[in-house]
Coordinates of C-alpha atoms and ligand atoms in Angstrom, one line a residue:
M1 CA 72.4 94.1 50.1
T2 CA 70.6 91.8 47.7
A3 CA 71.8 88.2 47.9
Q4 CA 73.4 86.4 45.0
I5 CA 71.1 83.6 43.8
L6 CA 72.6 80.1 43.8
D7 CA 70.9 78.7 40.7
G8 CA 70.4 74.9 41.0
K9 CA 68.7 74.7 37.6
V10 CA 71.6 76.0 35.6
L11 CA 74.1 74.0 37.6
A12 CA 72.1 70.8 37.2
Q13 CA 71.9 71.3 33.4
R14 CA 75.7 71.8 33.3
L15 CA 76.3 68.7 35.3
R16 CA 73.9 66.6 33.2
A17 CA 75.6 67.7 30.0
G18 CA 78.8 66.2 31.5
F19 CA 76.9 63.0 32.5
R20 CA 75.9 62.5 28.8
E21 CA 79.6 62.6 27.9
Q22 CA 80.4 60.1 30.7
C23 CA 77.7 57.8 29.5
G24 CA 79.1 58.1 26.0
A25 CA 82.5 57.1 27.2
L26 CA 81.0 54.1 29.2
A27 CA 79.0 53.0 26.1
V28 CA 82.3 52.7 24.1
R29 CA 83.3 50.1 26.7
G30 CA 79.8 48.4 26.5
V31 CA 78.5 49.7 29.8
R32 CA 75.2 51.5 30.2
P33 CA 74.5 52.7 33.7
G34 CA 71.1 51.5 34.9
L35 CA 68.7 52.6 37.6
A36 CA 65.7 50.6 39.0
V37 CA 63.1 52.7 40.8
I38 CA 60.5 51.0 43.0
L39 CA 57.2 52.8 43.8
V40 CA 54.7 51.3 46.3
G41 CA 51.2 52.9 46.5
E42 CA 49.5 55.9 45.0
D43 CA 51.0 58.9 46.8
A44 CA 50.7 61.7 44.3
A45 CA 54.0 63.5 45.1
S46 CA 55.9 60.1 45.0
K47 CA 54.5 59.4 41.6
V48 CA 55.8 62.7 40.3
Y49 CA 59.2 62.2 41.9
V50 CA 59.5 58.7 40.3
H51 CA 58.4 60.0 36.9
N52 CA 61.0 62.8 37.1
K53 CA 63.7 60.3 38.1
V54 CA 63.0 57.9 35.2
K55 CA 62.7 60.8 32.7
A56 CA 66.1 62.3 33.9
C57 CA 67.7 58.9 33.3
E58 CA 66.4 58.8 29.8
D59 CA 67.5 62.3 29.1
V60 CA 71.2 61.5 29.9
G61 CA 71.2 58.1 28.3
L62 CA 70.9 55.8 31.4
Y63 CA 68.9 52.6 31.3
S64 CA 66.0 52.7 33.7
E65 CA 63.3 50.5 35.1
K66 CA 60.2 51.6 37.0
L67 CA 58.5 49.0 39.2
V68 CA 55.1 50.0 40.5
Y69 CA 53.2 48.0 43.2
P70 CA 49.8 48.6 44.8
A71 CA 49.8 50.0 48.3
D72 CA 48.5 46.7 49.9
I73 CA 51.3 44.6 48.3
A74 CA 53.0 42.1 50.7
P75 CA 56.5 43.4 51.7
A76 CA 57.9 40.0 50.7
V77 CA 57.1 40.6 47.1
V78 CA 59.1 43.9 47.1
L79 CA 62.0 42.2 49.0
D80 CA 62.1 39.4 46.4
K81 CA 62.2 42.0 43.6
I82 CA 65.1 43.8 45.4
A83 CA 67.0 40.5 45.7
E84 CA 66.5 40.0 41.9
L85 CA 67.6 43.5 41.1
N86 CA 70.7 43.0 43.4
A87 CA 71.8 40.3 41.0
D88 CA 70.7 42.0 37.7
T89 CA 73.8 43.2 35.8
K90 CA 71.8 45.8 33.9
V91 CA 71.0 47.6 37.1
H92 CA 73.7 49.5 38.9
G93 CA 71.4 51.5 41.2
I94 CA 68.3 50.6 43.1
L95 CA 66.0 53.2 44.7
V96 CA 62.9 52.6 46.8
Q97 CA 60.7 55.7 46.8
L98 CA 59.9 56.8 50.4
P99 CA 57.7 56.9 52.3
L100 CA 56.5 53.3 52.1
P101 CA 53.0 52.2 53.3
A102 CA 52.7 51.7 57.1
H103 CA 52.8 47.9 57.0
F104 CA 56.3 48.0 55.6
D105 CA 59.4 47.9 57.8
E106 CA 61.2 50.8 55.9
A107 CA 64.6 50.1 57.4
A108 CA 64.4 46.4 56.5
V109 CA 63.6 47.3 52.9
L110 CA 66.6 49.8 52.7
E111 CA 68.9 47.2 54.2
A112 CA 67.8 44.6 51.6
I113 CA 69.4 46.8 48.8
A114 CA 73.0 45.7 48.0
P115 CA 75.2 48.5 49.5
K116 CA 77.1 48.8 46.1
K117 CA 73.7 49.6 44.4
D118 CA 72.4 51.9 47.2
V119 CA 72.4 55.1 45.1
D120 CA 70.2 56.9 47.6
G121 CA 72.9 56.3 50.3
F122 CA 70.4 55.2 52.9
H123 CA 71.8 51.7 53.7
A124 CA 73.4 51.5 57.2
E125 CA 76.7 50.5 55.7
N126 CA 76.8 53.7 53.5
V127 CA 75.5 55.9 56.3
G128 CA 78.3 54.5 58.5
A129 CA 80.9 55.2 55.7
L130 CA 79.7 58.8 55.5
A131 CA 79.8 59.2 59.3
Q132 CA 83.4 57.9 59.2
G133 CA 84.3 60.6 56.6
N134 CA 84.8 58.0 53.9
P135 CA 81.6 58.2 51.9
R136 CA 80.7 55.7 49.1
F137 CA 77.2 57.0 48.2
I138 CA 76.1 60.3 49.6
P139 CA 72.3 60.9 49.9
C140 CA 71.3 62.9 46.9
T141 CA 69.8 66.1 48.4
P142 CA 72.7 66.9 50.8
Y143 CA 75.1 65.8 48.0
G144 CA 73.4 68.3 45.7
V145 CA 73.9 71.1 48.3
M146 CA 77.6 70.2 48.7
K147 CA 78.0 70.4 44.9
M148 CA 76.4 73.9 45.0
F149 CA 79.0 75.0 47.6
E150 CA 81.8 73.5 45.6
Q151 CA 80.7 75.1 42.3
S152 CA 80.1 78.5 43.9
E153 CA 83.5 78.2 45.7
I154 CA 81.9 78.6 49.1
D155 CA 84.6 77.5 51.6
L156 CA 83.1 75.6 54.6
S157 CA 86.2 75.2 56.7
G158 CA 85.9 77.0 60.0
K159 CA 82.4 78.3 59.2
E160 CA 79.5 78.2 61.6
A161 CA 76.9 76.0 60.0
V162 CA 73.4 75.5 61.3
V163 CA 71.1 72.8 59.9
I164 CA 67.4 73.0 60.8
G165 CA 66.1 69.5 60.6
R166 CA 67.5 66.1 61.6
S167 CA 65.9 63.7 59.2
N168 CA 67.8 60.7 57.9
I169 CA 67.2 61.9 54.3
V170 CA 68.4 65.5 54.6
G171 CA 69.3 67.0 58.0
K172 CA 71.6 64.3 59.4
P173 CA 73.6 63.5 56.3
M174 CA 73.9 67.2 55.6
A175 CA 75.3 67.7 59.1
L176 CA 77.8 64.9 58.6
L177 CA 79.0 66.4 55.3
L178 CA 79.5 69.8 56.8
I179 CA 81.4 68.2 59.7
N180 CA 83.6 66.3 57.2
A181 CA 84.2 69.7 55.4
G182 CA 85.5 71.3 58.6
A183 CA 82.5 73.4 59.5
T184 CA 81.4 73.9 63.1
V185 CA 77.9 72.4 63.0
T186 CA 74.8 72.8 65.0
V187 CA 71.7 70.7 64.2
C188 CA 68.4 72.0 65.3
N189 CA 65.0 70.2 65.6
S190 CA 61.5 70.9 66.8
R191 CA 62.6 70.9 70.4
T192 CA 65.4 73.4 70.0
R193 CA 65.1 76.3 72.4
E194 CA 65.9 79.8 71.1
L195 CA 66.2 78.6 67.5
R196 CA 66.8 82.2 66.4
A197 CA 69.9 82.5 68.6
H198 CA 71.4 79.5 66.7
T199 CA 70.4 80.6 63.2
R200 CA 71.6 84.2 63.8
R201 CA 75.2 82.8 64.3
A202 CA 75.2 80.8 61.1
D203 CA 77.5 81.7 58.3
I204 CA 75.9 78.8 56.5
L205 CA 72.2 78.2 57.2
I206 CA 70.4 75.1 55.9
A207 CA 66.6 74.8 56.2
A208 CA 65.1 71.3 55.9
V209 CA 62.0 71.7 58.0
G210 CA 59.0 71.3 55.7
K211 CA 57.2 74.4 56.8
P212 CA 56.5 77.3 54.3
R213 CA 58.5 80.5 55.0
F214 CA 59.5 79.2 58.4
V215 CA 62.9 81.0 58.3
T216 CA 62.3 84.7 58.5
A217 CA 64.7 87.5 57.7
D218 CA 65.3 88.3 61.4
M219 CA 66.7 84.7 61.9
I220 CA 69.5 85.3 59.3
K221 CA 73.0 86.7 59.9
P222 CA 73.7 89.4 57.4
G223 CA 75.7 88.0 54.5
A224 CA 75.0 84.4 55.4
V225 CA 74.7 81.6 52.8
V226 CA 71.1 80.4 53.0
I227 CA 70.2 77.0 51.5
D228 CA 66.5 76.3 51.3
V229 CA 65.8 72.5 51.0
G230 CA 62.1 72.8 51.8
I231 CA 59.5 72.0 49.1
N232 CA 56.0 73.1 50.3
R233 CA 52.8 73.2 48.3
L234 CA 50.7 76.3 49.1
P235 CA 46.9 76.3 48.9
D236 CA 47.1 78.1 45.6
G237 CA 49.1 75.2 44.2
K238 CA 52.4 77.1 44.0
L239 CA 55.7 75.8 45.5
C240 CA 57.4 77.5 48.3
G241 CA 60.5 76.8 50.4
D242 CA 61.1 76.9 54.1
V243 CA 62.7 80.3 53.8
D244 CA 60.8 83.6 53.4
F245 CA 62.7 84.2 50.2
D246 CA 61.8 87.8 49.4
A247 CA 62.8 89.2 52.8
A248 CA 65.7 86.8 53.3
R249 CA 67.4 87.8 50.0
E250 CA 67.8 91.3 51.3
I251 CA 69.8 90.0 54.3
A252 CA 71.7 86.9 53.0
G253 CA 74.9 87.0 50.9
Q254 CA 73.9 84.0 48.8
I255 CA 70.6 82.2 48.7
T256 CA 68.9 79.3 46.9
P257 CA 65.4 79.9 45.4
V258 CA 62.5 77.5 45.5
P259 CA 61.8 76.2 42.9
G260 CA 65.1 76.2 41.0
G261 CA 67.5 75.8 43.9
V262 CA 68.2 72.5 45.7
G263 CA 65.4 70.6 44.0
P264 CA 67.0 70.1 40.5
M265 CA 70.2 69.1 42.2
T266 CA 68.7 66.1 44.0
I267 CA 67.9 64.1 40.9
T268 CA 71.1 65.2 39.3
M269 CA 73.1 63.7 42.1
L270 CA 71.0 60.5 41.8
L271 CA 72.3 60.3 38.2
A272 CA 75.8 61.0 39.4
N273 CA 75.6 58.2 42.0
T274 CA 74.2 55.7 39.4
I275 CA 76.9 56.5 36.9
E276 CA 79.5 56.2 39.7
A277 CA 78.1 52.8 40.6
A278 CA 78.4 51.7 37.0
E279 CA 81.9 53.0 36.7
R280 CA 82.9 51.1 39.9
E281 CA 81.3 47.9 38.7
S282 CA 83.0 48.1 35.4
G283 CA 86.3 48.5 37.2
K284 CA 87.0 52.1 36.1
Ligands
NAP301 P1 61.1 65.6 57.9 O1 61.5 64.2 58.0 O2 59.7 66.0 58.2 O3 62.0 66.5 59.0 C1 61.7 67.8 59.3 C2 62.7 68.2 60.4 O4 62.3 69.6 60.8 C3 62.6 67.4 61.7 O5 63.9 67.0 62.1 C4 61.9 68.3 62.6 O6 62.3 68.1 64.0 C5 62.3 69.7 62.2 N1 61.4 70.7 62.6 C6 60.1 70.7 62.5 N2 59.6 71.8 63.1 C7 60.6 72.5 63.6 C8 60.8 73.7 64.4 N3 59.7 74.4 64.7 N4 62.0 74.1 64.7 C9 63.1 73.4 64.4 N5 63.0 72.2 63.6 C10 61.8 71.8 63.3 O7 61.4 66.3 56.5 P2 62.6 66.0 55.5 O8 62.4 64.8 54.7 O9 63.9 66.3 56.1 O10 62.3 67.2 54.5 C11 62.4 68.6 54.9 C12 61.9 69.5 53.7 O11 62.7 69.3 52.6 C13 60.5 69.1 53.2 O12 59.9 70.3 52.8 C14 60.7 68.2 52.0 O13 59.7 68.3 51.1 C15 62.0 68.9 51.5 N6 62.8 68.0 50.7 C16 63.3 68.5 49.6 C17 64.1 67.7 48.8 C18 64.7 68.4 47.5 O14 65.0 67.7 46.6 N7 64.8 69.7 47.5 C19 64.5 66.4 49.1 C20 64.0 65.9 50.3 C21 63.2 66.7 51.1 P3 61.9 66.8 64.8 O15 62.9 65.8 64.3 O16 62.2 67.2 66.2 O17 60.5 66.4 64.5

């Protein structure tokens, strides 16, 4: 069996076309959704992510601001800027690109963002709402995965779901969303014993590890839905996921490629959250 490819690129394009229409409807009411992105330091990958986020905003008609600070900036400067953006009516969403330099208290920075503008969904208040099954802003990557399930009509209720990875950005919120959707969820980490025994049971397998081709074909239940969140840069410069795609696609029922799977969905859901924030603020 060769797995059906879950194409995030095509889905992202379709959703973004809808966002342009939503922005058009908001413009009639004098509202333009706005996103402010804060970048601290010179991390090459972070620069690319921030560039792509700002470009995606422009493409669908959102207002965007990019604020770039040197790596040695005093945290107070960034916190003051966040306070200013919290009060800025042009800005409906605020995103601080992670990771921050070591002298920053990352949690304190995330908590400084007004929860109603926390379009990354990392503020404790929004994490709590998600844990209670009443999400306000869903972190963009797991939100993108849920959108792929929805659009592909993959029913999660009663399914065995295994998430490899427990980060605050991907693994944990992904697990909460799957729990909320009625799946039976196992979350694995670097200390998990007999990882393969868990993954082999999974109807839905989500890899968010950060290790190239970590999930091999023998770890996959035949017919499973395999979602590869990993983005790894190989020595030859090519991108590769956490799943050994070529072998896995012969076992899985449905699978996401890297690139072109979850990646394009992450920024798409950032746009969705920002538009949602603007709609809420304007009382729609
Ligand atoms: P992370 O914070 O480094 O977390 C990695 C997780 O994998 C940790 O929970 C770790 O366990 C677990 N892990 C490591 N080795 C393991 C092993 N041998 N067995 C089982 N679990 C193991 O990474 P992240 O931020 O969640 O990101 C994960 C991957 O997704 C990365 O490749 C990242 O680039 C990618 N990513 C992609 C997108 C996208 O848009 N597609 C967005 C965000 C991230 P411990 O907690 O025990 O250390």
